Coordinates of N, CA and C and ligand atoms in Angstrom, one line a residue:
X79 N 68.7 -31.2 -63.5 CA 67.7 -31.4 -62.4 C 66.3 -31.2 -62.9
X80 N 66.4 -30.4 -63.7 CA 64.8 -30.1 -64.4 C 64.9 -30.0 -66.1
X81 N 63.7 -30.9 -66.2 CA 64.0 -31.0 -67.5 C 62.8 -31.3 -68.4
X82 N 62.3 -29.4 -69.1 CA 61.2 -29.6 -69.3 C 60.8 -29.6 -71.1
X83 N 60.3 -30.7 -71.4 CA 60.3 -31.3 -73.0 C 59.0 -30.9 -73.7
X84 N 58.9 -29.8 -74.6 CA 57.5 -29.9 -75.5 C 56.1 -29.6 -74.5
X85 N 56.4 -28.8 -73.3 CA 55.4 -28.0 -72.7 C 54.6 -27.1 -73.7
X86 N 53.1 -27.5 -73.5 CA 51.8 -26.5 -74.1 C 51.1 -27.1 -73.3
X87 N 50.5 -25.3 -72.9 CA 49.3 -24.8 -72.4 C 48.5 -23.7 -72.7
X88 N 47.6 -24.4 -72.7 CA 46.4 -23.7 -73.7 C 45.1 -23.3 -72.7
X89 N 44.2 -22.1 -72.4 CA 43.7 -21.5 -71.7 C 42.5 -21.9 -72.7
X90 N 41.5 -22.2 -72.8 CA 40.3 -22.5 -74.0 C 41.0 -22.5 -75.3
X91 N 40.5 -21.5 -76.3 CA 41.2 -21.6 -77.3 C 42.6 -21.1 -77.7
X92 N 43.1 -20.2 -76.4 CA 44.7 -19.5 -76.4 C 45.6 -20.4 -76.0
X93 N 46.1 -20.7 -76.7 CA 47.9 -21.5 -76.1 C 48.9 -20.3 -75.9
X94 N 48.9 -20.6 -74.4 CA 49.6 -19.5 -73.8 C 51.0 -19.6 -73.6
X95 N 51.5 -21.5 -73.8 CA 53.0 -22.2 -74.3 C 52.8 -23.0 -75.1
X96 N 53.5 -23.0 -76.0 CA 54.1 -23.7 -77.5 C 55.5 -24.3 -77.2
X97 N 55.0 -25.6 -77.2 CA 56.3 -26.2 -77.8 C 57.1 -25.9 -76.4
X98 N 57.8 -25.5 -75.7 CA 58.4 -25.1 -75.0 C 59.5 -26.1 -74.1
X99 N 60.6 -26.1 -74.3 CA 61.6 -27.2 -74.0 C 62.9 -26.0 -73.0
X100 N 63.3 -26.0 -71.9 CA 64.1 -26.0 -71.0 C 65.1 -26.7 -70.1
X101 N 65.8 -26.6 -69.3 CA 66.4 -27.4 -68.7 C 67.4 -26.4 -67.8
X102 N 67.5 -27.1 -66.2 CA 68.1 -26.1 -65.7 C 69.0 -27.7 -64.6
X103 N 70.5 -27.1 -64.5 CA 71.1 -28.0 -64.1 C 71.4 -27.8 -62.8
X104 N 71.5 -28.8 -61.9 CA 72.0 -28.8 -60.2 C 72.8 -27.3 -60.3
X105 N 72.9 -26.3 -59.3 CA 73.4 -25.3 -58.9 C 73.5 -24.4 -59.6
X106 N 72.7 -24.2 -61.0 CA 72.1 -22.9 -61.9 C 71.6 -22.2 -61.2
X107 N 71.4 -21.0 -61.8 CA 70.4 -20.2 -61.8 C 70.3 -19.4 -63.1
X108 N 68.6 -20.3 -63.5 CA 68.5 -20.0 -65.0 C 67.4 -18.8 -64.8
X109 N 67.9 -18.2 -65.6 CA 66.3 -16.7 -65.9 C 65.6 -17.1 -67.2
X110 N 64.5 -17.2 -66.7 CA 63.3 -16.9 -68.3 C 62.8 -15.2 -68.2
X111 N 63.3 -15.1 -69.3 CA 62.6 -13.6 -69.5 C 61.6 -13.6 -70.4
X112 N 60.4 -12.6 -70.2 CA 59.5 -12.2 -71.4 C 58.9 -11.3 -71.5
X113 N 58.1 -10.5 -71.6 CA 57.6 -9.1 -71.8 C 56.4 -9.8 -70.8
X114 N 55.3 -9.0 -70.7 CA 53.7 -9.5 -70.0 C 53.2 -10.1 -71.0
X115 N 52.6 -11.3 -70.6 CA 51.7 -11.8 -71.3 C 52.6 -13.2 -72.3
X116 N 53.8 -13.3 -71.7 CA 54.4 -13.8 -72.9 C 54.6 -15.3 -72.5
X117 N 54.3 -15.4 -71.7 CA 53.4 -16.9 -70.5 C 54.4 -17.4 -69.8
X118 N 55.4 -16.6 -68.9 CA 56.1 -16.8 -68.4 C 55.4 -17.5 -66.6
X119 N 54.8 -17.0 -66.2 CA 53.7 -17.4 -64.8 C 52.9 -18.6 -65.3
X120 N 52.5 -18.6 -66.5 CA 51.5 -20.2 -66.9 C 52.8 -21.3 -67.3
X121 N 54.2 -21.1 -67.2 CA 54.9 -22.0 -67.7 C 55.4 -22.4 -65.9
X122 N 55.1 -21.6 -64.7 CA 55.6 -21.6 -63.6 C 54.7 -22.8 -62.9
X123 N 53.5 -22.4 -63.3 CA 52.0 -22.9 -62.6 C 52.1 -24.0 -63.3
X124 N 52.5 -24.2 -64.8 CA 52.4 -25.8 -65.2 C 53.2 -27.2 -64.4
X125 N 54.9 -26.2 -64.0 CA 55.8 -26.8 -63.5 C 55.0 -27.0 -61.8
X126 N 54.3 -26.3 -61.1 CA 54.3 -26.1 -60.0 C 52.6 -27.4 -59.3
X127 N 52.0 -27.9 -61.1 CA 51.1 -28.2 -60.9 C 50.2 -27.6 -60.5
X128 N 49.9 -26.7 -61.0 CA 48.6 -25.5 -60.6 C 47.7 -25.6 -61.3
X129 N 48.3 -25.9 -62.9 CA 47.4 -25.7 -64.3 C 47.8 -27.0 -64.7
X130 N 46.8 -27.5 -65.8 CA 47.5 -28.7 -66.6 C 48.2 -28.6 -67.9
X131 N 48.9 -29.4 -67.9 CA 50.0 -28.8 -69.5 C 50.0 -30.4 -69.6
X132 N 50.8 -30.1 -71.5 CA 50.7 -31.4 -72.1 C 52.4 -31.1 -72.4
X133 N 52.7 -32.6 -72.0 CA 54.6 -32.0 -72.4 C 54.9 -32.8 -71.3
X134 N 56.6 -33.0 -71.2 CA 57.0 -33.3 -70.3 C 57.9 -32.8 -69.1
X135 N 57.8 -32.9 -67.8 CA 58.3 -32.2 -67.0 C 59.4 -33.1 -65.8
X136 N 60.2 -33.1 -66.5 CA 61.3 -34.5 -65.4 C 61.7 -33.5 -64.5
X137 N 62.1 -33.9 -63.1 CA 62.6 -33.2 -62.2 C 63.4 -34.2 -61.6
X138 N 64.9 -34.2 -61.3 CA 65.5 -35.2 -61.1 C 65.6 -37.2 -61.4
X139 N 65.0 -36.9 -62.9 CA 64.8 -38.1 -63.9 C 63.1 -38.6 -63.2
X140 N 62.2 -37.7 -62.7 CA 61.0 -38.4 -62.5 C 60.0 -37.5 -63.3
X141 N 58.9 -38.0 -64.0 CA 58.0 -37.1 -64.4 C 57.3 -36.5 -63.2
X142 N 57.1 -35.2 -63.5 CA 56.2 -35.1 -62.4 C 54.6 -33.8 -63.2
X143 N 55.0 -34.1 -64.5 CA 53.6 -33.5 -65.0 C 52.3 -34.4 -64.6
X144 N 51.5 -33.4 -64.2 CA 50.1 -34.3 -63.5 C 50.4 -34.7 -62.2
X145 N 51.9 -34.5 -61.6 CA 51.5 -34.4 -59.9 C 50.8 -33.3 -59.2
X146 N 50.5 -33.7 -58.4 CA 49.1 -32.6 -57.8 C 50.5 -31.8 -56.9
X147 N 49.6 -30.4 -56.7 CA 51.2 -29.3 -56.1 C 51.4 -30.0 -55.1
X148 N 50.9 -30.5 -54.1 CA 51.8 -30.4 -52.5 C 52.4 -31.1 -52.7
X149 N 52.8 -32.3 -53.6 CA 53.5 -33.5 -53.8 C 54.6 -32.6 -54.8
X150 N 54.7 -31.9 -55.5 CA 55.6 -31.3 -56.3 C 56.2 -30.6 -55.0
X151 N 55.8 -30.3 -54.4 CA 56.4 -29.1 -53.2 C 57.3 -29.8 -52.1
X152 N 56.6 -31.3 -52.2 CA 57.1 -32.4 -51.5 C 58.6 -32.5 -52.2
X153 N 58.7 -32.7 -53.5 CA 59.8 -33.1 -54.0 C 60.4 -32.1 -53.8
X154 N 60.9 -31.0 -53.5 CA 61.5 -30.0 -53.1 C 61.5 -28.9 -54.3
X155 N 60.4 -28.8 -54.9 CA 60.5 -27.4 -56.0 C 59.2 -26.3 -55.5
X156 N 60.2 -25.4 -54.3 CA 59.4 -24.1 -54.2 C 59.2 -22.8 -54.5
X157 N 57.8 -22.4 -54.8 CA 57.7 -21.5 -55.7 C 57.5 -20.2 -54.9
X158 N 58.2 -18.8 -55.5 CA 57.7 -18.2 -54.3 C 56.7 -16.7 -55.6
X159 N 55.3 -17.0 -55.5 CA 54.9 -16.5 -56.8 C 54.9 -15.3 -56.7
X160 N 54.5 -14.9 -58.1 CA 53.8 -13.5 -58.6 C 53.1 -12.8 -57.7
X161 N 53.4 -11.5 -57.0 CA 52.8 -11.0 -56.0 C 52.3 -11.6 -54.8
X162 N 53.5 -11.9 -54.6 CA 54.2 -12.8 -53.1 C 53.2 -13.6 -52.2
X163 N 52.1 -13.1 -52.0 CA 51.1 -13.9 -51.4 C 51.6 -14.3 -50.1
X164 N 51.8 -13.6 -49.1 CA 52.4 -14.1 -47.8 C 50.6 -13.7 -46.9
X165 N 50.5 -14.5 -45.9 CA 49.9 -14.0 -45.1 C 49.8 -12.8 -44.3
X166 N 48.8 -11.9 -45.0 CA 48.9 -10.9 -44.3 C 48.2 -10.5 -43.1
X167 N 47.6 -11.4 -42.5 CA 46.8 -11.3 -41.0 C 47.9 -11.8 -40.1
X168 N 48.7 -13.0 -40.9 CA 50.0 -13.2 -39.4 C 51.4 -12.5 -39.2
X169 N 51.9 -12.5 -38.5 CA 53.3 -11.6 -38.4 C 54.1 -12.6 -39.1
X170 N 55.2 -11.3 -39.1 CA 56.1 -11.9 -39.7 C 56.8 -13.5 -39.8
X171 N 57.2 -13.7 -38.2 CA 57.8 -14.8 -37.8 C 56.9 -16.2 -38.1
X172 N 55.4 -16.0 -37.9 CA 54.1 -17.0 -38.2 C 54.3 -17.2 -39.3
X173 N 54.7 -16.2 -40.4 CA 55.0 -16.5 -41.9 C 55.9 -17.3 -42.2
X174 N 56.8 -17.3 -41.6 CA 58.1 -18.0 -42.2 C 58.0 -19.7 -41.0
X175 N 57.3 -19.4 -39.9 CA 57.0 -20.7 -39.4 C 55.7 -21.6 -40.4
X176 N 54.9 -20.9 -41.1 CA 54.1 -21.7 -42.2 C 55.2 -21.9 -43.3
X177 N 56.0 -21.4 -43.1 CA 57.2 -22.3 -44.9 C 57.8 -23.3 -44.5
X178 N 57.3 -23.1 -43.2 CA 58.6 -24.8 -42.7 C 57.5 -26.0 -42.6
X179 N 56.3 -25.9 -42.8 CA 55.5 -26.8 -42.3 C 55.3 -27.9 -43.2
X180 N 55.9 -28.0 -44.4 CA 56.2 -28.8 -45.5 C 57.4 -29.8 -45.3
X181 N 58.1 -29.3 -44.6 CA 59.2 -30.4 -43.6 C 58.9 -31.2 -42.8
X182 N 59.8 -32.2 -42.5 CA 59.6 -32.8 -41.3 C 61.0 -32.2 -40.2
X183 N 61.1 -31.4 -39.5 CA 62.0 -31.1 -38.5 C 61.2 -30.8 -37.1
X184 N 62.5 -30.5 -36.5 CA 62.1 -30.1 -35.4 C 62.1 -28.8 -34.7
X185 N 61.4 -28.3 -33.9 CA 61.0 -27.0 -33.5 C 62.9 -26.4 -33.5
X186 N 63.3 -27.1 -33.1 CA 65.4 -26.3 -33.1 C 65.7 -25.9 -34.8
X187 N 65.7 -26.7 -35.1 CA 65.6 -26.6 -36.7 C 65.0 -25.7 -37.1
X188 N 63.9 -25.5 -36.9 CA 62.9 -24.4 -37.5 C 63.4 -22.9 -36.8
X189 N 64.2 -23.3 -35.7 CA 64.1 -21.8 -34.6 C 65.9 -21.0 -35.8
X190 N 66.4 -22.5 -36.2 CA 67.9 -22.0 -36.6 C 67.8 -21.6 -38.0
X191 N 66.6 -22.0 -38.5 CA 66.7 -21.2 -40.1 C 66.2 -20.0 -39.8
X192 N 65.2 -19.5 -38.5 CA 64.4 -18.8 -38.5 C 65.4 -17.5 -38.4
X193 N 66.3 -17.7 -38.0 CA 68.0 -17.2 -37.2 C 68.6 -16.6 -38.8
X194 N 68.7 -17.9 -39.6 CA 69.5 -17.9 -40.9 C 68.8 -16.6 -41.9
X195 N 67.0 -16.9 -41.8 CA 66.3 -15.6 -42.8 C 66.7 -14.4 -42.1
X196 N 66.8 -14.2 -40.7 CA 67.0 -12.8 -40.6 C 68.4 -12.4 -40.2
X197 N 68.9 -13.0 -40.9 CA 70.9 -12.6 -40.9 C 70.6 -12.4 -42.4
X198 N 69.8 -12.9 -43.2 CA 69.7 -12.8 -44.6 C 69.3 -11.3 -44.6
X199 N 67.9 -11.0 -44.4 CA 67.0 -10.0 -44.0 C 66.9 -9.4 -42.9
X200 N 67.7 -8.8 -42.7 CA 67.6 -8.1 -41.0 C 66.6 -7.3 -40.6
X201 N 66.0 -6.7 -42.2 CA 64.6 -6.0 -41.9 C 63.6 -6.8 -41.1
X202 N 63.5 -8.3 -41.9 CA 62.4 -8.8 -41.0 C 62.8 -9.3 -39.7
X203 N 63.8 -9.6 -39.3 CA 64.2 -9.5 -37.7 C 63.7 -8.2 -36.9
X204 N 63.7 -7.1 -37.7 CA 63.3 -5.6 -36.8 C 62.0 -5.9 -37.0
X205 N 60.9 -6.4 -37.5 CA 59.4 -6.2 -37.9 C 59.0 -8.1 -37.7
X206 N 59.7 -8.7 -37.1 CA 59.6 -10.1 -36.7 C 58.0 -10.2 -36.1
X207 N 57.2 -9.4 -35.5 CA 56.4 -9.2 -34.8 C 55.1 -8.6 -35.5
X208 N 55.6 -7.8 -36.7 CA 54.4 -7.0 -37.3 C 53.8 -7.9 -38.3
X209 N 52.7 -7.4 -38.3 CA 51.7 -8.0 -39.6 C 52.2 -7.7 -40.9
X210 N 52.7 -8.8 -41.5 CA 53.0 -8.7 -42.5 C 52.0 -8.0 -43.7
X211 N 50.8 -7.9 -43.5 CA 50.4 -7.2 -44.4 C 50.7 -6.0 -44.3
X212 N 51.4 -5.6 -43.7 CA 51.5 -3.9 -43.6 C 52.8 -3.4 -43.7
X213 N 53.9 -4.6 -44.3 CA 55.0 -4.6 -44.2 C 55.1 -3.8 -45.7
X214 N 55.9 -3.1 -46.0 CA 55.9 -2.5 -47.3 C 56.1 -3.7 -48.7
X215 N 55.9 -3.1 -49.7 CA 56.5 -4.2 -50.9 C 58.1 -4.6 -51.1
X216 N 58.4 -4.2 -50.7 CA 60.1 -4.8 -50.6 C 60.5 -5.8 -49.4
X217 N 59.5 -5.3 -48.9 CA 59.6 -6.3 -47.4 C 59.0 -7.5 -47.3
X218 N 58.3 -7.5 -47.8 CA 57.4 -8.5 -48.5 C 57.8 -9.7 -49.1
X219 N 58.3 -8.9 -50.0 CA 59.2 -9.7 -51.5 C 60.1 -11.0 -50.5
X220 N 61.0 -10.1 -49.4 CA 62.0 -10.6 -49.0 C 61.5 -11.9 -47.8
X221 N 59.9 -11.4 -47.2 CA 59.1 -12.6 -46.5 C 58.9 -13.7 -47.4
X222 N 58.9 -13.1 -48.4 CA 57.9 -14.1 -49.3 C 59.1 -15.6 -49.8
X223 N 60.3 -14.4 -49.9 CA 62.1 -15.8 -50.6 C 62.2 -16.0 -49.3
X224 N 61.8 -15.5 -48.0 CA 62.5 -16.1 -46.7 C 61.6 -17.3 -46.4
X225 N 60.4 -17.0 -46.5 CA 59.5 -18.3 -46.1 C 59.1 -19.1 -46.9
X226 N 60.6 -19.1 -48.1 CA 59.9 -19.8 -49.7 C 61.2 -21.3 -49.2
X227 N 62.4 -20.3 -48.4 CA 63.4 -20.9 -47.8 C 63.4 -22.0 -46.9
X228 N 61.9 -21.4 -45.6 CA 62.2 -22.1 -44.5 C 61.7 -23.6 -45.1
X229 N 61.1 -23.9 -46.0 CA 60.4 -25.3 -47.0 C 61.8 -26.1 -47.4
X230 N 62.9 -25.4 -47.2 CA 64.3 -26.4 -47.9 C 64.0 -27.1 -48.9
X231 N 64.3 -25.5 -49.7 CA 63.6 -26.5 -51.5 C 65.3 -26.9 -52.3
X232 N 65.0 -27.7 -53.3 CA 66.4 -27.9 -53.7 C 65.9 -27.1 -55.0
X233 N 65.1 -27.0 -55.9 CA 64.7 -25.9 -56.6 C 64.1 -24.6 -56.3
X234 N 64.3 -23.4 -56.0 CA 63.8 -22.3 -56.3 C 63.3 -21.6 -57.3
X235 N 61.9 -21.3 -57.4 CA 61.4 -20.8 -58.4 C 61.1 -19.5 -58.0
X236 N 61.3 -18.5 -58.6 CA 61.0 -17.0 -58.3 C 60.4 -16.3 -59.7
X237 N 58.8 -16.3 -59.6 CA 58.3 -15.6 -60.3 C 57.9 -13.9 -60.2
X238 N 58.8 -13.7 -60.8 CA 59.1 -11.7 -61.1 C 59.2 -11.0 -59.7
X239 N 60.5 -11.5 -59.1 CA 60.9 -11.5 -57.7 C 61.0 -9.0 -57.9
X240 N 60.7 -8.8 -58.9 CA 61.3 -7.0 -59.0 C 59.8 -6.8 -59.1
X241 N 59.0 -7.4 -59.3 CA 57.6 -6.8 -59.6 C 57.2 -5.6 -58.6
X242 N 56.5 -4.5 -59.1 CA 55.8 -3.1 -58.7 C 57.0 -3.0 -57.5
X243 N 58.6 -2.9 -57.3 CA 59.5 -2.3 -56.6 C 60.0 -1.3 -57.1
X244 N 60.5 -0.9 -56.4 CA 61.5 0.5 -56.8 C 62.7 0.0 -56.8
X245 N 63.4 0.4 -58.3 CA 65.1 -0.1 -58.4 C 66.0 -0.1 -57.5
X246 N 66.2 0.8 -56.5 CA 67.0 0.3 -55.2 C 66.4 -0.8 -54.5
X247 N 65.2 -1.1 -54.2 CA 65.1 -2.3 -53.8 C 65.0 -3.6 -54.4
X248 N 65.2 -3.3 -55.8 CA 65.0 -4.5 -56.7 C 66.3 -5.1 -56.7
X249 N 67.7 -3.6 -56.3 CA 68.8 -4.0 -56.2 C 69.2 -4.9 -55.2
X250 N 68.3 -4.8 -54.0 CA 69.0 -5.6 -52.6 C 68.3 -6.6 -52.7
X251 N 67.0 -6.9 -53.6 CA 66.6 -8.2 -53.6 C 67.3 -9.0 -54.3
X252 N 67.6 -8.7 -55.4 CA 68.5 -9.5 -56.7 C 69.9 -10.0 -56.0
X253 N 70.4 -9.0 -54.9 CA 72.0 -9.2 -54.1 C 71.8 -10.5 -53.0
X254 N 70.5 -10.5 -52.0 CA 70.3 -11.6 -51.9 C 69.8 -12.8 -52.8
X255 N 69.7 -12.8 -53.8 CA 69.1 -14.3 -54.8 C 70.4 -14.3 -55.3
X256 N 71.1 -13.3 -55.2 CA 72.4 -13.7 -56.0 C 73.3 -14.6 -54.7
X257 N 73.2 -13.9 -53.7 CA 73.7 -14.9 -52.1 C 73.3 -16.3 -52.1
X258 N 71.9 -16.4 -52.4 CA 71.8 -17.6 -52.4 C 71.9 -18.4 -53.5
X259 N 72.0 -18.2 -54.6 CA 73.0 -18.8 -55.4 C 74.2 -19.2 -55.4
X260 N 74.7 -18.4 -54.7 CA 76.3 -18.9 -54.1 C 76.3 -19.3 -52.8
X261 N 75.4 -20.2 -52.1 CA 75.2 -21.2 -50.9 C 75.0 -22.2 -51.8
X262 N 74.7 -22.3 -53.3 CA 74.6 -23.4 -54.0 C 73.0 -24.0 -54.3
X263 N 72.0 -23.1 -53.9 CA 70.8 -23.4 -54.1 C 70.5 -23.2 -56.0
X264 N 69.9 -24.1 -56.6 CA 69.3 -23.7 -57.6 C 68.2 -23.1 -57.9
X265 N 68.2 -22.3 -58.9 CA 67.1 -21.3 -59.0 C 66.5 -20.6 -60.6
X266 N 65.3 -21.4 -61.0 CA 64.6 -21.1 -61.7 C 64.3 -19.4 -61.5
X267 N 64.6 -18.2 -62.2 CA 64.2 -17.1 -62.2 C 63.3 -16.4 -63.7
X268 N 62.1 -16.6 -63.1 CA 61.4 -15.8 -63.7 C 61.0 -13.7 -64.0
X269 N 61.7 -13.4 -65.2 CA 61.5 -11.7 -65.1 C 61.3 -11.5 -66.6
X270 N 60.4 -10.2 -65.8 CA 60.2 -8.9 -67.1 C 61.5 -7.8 -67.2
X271 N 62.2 -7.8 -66.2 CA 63.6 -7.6 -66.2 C 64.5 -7.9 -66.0
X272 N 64.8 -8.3 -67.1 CA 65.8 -9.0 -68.0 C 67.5 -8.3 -67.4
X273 N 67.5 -7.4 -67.3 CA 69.1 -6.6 -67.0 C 69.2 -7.1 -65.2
X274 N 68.3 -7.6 -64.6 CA 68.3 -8.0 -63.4 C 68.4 -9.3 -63.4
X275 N 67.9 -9.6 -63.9 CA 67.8 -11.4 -64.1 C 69.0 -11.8 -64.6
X276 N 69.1 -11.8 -65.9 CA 70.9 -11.7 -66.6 C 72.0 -11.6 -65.7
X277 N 72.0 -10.6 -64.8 CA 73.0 -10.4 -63.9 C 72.9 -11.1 -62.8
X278 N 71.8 -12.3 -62.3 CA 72.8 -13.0 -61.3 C 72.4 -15.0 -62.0
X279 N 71.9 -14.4 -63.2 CA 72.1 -15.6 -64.1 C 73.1 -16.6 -64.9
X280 N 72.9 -17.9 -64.9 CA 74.3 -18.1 -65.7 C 73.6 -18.4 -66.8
X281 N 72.5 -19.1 -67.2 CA 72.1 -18.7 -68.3 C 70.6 -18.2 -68.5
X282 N 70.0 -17.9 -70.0 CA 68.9 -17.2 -69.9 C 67.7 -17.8 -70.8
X283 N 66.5 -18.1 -71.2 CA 65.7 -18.7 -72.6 C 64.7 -17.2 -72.1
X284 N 64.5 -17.0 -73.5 CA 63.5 -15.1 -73.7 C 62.2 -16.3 -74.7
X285 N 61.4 -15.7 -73.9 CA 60.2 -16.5 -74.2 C 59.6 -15.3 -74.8
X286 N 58.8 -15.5 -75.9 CA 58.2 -14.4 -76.6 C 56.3 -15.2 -77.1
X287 N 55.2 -14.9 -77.0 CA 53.9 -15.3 -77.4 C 54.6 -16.7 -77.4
X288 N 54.6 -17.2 -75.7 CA 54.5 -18.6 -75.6 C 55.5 -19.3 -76.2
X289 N 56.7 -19.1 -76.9 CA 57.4 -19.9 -77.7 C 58.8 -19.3 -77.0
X290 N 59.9 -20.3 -76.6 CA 61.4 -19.7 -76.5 C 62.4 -19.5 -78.2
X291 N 62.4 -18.3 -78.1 CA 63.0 -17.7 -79.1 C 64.2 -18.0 -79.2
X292 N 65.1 -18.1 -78.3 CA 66.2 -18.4 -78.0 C 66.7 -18.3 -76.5
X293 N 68.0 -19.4 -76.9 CA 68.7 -19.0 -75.2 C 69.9 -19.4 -75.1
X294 N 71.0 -19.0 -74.2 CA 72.2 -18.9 -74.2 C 72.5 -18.6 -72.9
X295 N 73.9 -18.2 -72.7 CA 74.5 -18.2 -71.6 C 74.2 -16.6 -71.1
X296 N 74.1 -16.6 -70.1 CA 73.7 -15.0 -69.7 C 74.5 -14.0 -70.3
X297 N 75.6 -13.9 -70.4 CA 76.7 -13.1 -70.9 C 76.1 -13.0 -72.3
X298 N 76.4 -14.1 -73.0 CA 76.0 -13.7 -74.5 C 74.7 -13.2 -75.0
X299 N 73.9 -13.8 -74.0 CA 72.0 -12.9 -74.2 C 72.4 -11.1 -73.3
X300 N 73.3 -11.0 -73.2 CA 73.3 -9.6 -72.7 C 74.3 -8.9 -73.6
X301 N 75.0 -9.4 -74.5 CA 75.6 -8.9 -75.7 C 74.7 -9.0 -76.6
X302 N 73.8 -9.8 -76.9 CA 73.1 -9.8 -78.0 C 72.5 -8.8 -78.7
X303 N 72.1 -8.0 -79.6 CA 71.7 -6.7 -80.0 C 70.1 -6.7 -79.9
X304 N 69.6 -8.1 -80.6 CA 68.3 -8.2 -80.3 C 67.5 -8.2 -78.9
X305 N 68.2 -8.9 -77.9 CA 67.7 -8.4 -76.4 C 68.3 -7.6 -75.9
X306 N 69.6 -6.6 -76.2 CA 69.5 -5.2 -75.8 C 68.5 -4.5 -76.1
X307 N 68.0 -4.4 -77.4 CA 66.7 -3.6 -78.1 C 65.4 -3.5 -77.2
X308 N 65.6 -5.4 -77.4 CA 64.1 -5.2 -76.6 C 63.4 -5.6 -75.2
X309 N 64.9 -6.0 -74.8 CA 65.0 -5.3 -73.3 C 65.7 -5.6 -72.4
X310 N 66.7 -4.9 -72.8 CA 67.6 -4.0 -72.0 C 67.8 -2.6 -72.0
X311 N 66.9 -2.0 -73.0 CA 66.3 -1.0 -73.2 C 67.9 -0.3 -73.9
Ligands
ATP1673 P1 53.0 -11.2 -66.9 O1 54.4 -10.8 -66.8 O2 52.1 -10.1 -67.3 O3 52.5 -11.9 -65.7 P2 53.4 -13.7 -68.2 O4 54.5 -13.8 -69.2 O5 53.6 -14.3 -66.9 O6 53.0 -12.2 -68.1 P3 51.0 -15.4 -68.5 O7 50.4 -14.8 -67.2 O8 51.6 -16.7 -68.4 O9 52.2 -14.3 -69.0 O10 50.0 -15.3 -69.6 C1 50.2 -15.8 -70.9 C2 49.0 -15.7 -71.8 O11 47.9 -16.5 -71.3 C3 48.4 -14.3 -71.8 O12 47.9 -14.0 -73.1 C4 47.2 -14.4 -70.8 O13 46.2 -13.5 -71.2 C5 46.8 -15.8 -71.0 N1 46.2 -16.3 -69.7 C6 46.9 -16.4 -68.5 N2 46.1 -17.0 -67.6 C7 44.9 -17.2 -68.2 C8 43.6 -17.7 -67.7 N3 43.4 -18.1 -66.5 N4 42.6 -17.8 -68.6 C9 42.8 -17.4 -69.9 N5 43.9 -16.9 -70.4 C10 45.0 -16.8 -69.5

């Protein structure tokens, strides 16, 4: 479905991806892991058309390096980024009614996913009403994959969906991305935790200073001794 060949991006004089070749197939869910800084978010933003990169980036046999984002977004690859960025002046429900607005449906349609996010998240069904800025960070996280949803993307991209959570809640977010993995959605996952990622992964590429080090099937990158060491702790 995605198929990205010899990506580099370079920040002035920093190349923040080398070389960089991936590929994630219809109804995966692939994890990139890397420490901070290891340009895991500039490899998201290149795919997402945010930044420009030199390389190639097929998405169901079409290039789409150098499509401008809303046209990438159009093609169904939604991102739901790095510190969620939901609207925090409108409520909840206004949130996840701005993820559908990339569709073409109808107000029923929009009312029946709106139904589907909070059978997912029942939190935001109780706080449907509150300003999401004031929603805690777990809550958040979960507006942010709900209204990443109401856009009916056929790729999901989740950049460091555990960021500044607490492990119980990183647990019930990872349970749903693992749900929706098994509805058959594909999903690009981006983490700095790797023992979370791994685990609702089928396979994994460990990006290290911009360059994929290696990659393999989730199982075997979770036996491996060198990413137990350096992080799986
Ligand atoms: P983190 O988990 O900390 O977000 P990351 O793996 O997502 O890390 P990137 O944010 O992609 O890493 O950063 C990769 C490298 O590119 C870093 O060295 C960073 O300093 C550099 N970089 C990122 N954005 C810019 C920018 N706008 N200008 C200059 N350098 C940048």
């Amino acid at each position: 479905m995605l198929r990205i060949n010899n990506l580099n991006v370079s920040y002035g004089s920093i190349q923040a991806v080398r070389n960089l070749s991936l590929e994630v197939h219809e109804g995966e869910a692939v994890a990139l892991i890397g420490a901070n800084g290891a340009g895991k978010t500039t490899t998201v933003n290149a795919i997402s058309g945010t930044i420009p990169s030199r390389g190639s980036i097929l998405y169901q046999g079409k290039e789409i390096n150098g499509m401008a984002p809303h046209k990438v977004v159009k093609e169904g690859i939604i991102m739901v980024p790095e510190g969620r960025r939901i609207f925090p002046k409108l409520t909840v429900v206004q949130n996840l009614i701005m993820g559908a607005y990339v569709r073409k449906s109808s107000k029923k349609e929009v009312l029946q996913d709106i139904d589907r996010i909070y059978q997912m998240f029942p939190r935001l069904a109780e706080r449907s009403k509150q300003m999401a800025g004031t929603l805690s960070g777990g809550e958040q996280q979960m507006l942010a994959i709900g209204r990443s949803l109401m856009a009916n993307p056929k790729l999901l991209i989740l950049d460091e969906p555990s960021m500044g959570l607490a492990p119980i809640v990183v647990k019930s977010i990872f349970t749903t991305i693992n749900r929706i993995k098994q509805e058959g959605l594909t999903i690009l996952l981006i983490e700095q935790n790797a023992a979370m990622a791994l685990s609702v992964a089928d396979r994994g590429y460990v990006l290290e200073n911009g360059e994929i080090h290696f990659h393999d099937t989730a199982k075997n990158l979770r036996e491996r001794d060198v990413v137990k060491k350096a992080y799986l702790g």
